[in-house]
Amino acid sequence: MTATTTAPPSSTLPRHPRAAGRLARGAFWVMTRQVTVVSAGVDVALLLLFLAFGSPLLAWINLASIALYGAAYWMLGRRWNTPALLLIWIEVLGHAALGSMLVGWDSGFHYYLLMFIPAIVVSGSRRAILSLLGVLFLFYTGLHAASRAAGVLEPLSPAGLMAVHTFNVAVVFAMASYTARFYYLTVRRAERKLVELATTDSLTRLCNRRHLLALAGPALAQARRQGRPSTVVIADIDHFKQINDRHGHEAGDLVLAHIGGLLAGLCRPQDMVARWGGEEFLVLLPETDLAAGTALAERIRLAVAASPTLHGNERLAPTLSLGVAALGPQEPLNAAIARADRVLYQSKAQGRDRTSVAG
C-alpha cells in the first residue's frame, strides 16, 4: 500500500522546450509503474506478517491490495494512466483506513497518507493543490478521531503491533527517500536537456552560434595571455540550395549532419566547432597559427570532398568553400570572422571547393 503518486508535475516542468517536459512526464509514469510493483511486494510482506501473528482477516486485506496493484500495473502498461492513479489512491486511502481502524492508530498505517503530500504539491494548479491537501487533512484527522473512538477492533499481540509499526515506518522512510531522489534526478535530467538544447544545434550536434561565442571569450583570453596565436575557419557548403531543390530538405539535412560529424572528428578537443547558420560552419582554433589553421581547413575540405552522403539510392557529393583568418593581438573575434568570411567569398568567386586565406 505504499504507492502515493499523482499526476506528473506539469506546472513545475519547463514549458520550453517541450522535450524536457516529455522527458519528465515519461519518467514519472515509468516510476509509477515501478512503485506498483514495489507496493505489491510490501503487501506480500504484510500478508505474511499478519499470518505469522494469527490475523487472517488482515492478511486477506493485503491480498486484495496486491490484486489492485496488479490491475494498476496492467492499466499503466496500456497507458490508462488516470484510472490507474485513481485505483492507487483508492487502495492507499482504503488500506490506511482499514489498518488504522482494525489494528489501531499505533500500527502506523496512517503514515502512508502523509506520502501523498509531496505528490500533491508538485501537481496541478494552486487551487487543485489546496483542495487536495484540504481533503487529505480532513481524511487524516477524521481517521485519527474515528480510530481513537472505536478502539482496536482486531488487536495484535504487543510483539506483533511493534513489528507492524516498525515495518510501516521503515517502508515509509524508504519510499519517501526513493520518490525524493526520483524527483531530484528528474529535475537534473530536465535541466541537462534544456542546457543541451540551448547550446547545441539539434541537427549536427555541434555548438550553436551563441554557445561558441560564450566559450570563445575565456579561450581567446587565455591564448592572448600566453602570447599564442588563434585562428578562425569559416566553411560554406557549395550549391547547398540546389541540393535542397533537387533532392529535398531531408537530403539537405543529411548533408549538414554528415559534414558536422566530419568537422567534429577532424578537430581537437580544445577546438570549437559550431553550425554558424544555414549551411555555414565555423571553427575556432585557440593557440593555433595561420599555417596550422590553413592546413586544417584543407584537411576538412578534402575529407568532405572524399566522403559523399547517401540519400536512398542517390550519392550526394557536396564540397566546401573555406576562409581562414588569424586573429590579431587585440582583434575582436567578430572582426576576424568578418575577414574570414570575405575570403570565403573569394573562394566562391574563384570556382568553389577551395580554401582562401586572409592576409
Coordinates of N, CA and C in Angstrom, one line a residue, residues 255 258 262 303-311 314-318:
V255 N 23.1 16.0 -45.4 CA 24.4 16.5 -45.7 C 25.0 17.4 -44.6
H258 N 26.1 15.1 -41.8 CA 27.3 14.3 -42.2 C 28.5 15.2 -42.1
L262 N 32.0 15.1 -39.7 CA 33.3 15.1 -40.2 C 34.1 16.2 -39.5
A303 N 38.4 16.0 -46.9 CA 37.6 15.0 -46.2 C 36.2 15.0 -46.7
V304 N 35.6 16.2 -46.8 CA 34.3 16.4 -47.3 C 34.1 16.0 -48.7
A305 N 35.1 16.4 -49.6 CA 35.0 16.0 -51.0 C 35.2 14.5 -51.2
A306 N 35.9 13.8 -50.3 CA 36.1 12.4 -50.4 C 35.1 11.5 -49.7
S307 N 34.1 12.2 -49.1 CA 33.1 11.4 -48.3 C 31.7 11.8 -48.7
P308 N 31.2 11.2 -49.7 CA 29.8 11.6 -50.2 C 28.8 11.1 -49.2
T309 N 27.6 11.7 -49.3 CA 26.5 11.3 -48.4 C 25.5 10.5 -49.2
L310 N 25.0 9.4 -48.7 CA 24.0 8.6 -49.4 C 22.6 9.0 -48.9
H311 N 21.7 9.3 -49.9 CA 20.3 9.6 -49.6 C 19.5 8.6 -50.4
E314 N 20.7 7.6 -53.9 CA 21.4 8.7 -54.5 C 22.7 9.0 -53.7
R315 N 23.7 9.4 -54.5 CA 25.0 9.7 -53.9 C 25.2 11.2 -54.0
L316 N 25.2 11.8 -52.8 CA 25.4 13.3 -52.8 C 26.8 13.6 -52.5
A317 N 27.5 14.4 -53.3 CA 28.9 14.7 -53.1 C 29.1 16.2 -53.0
P318 N 28.8 16.8 -51.8 CA 28.9 18.2 -51.7 C 30.4 18.6 -51.5

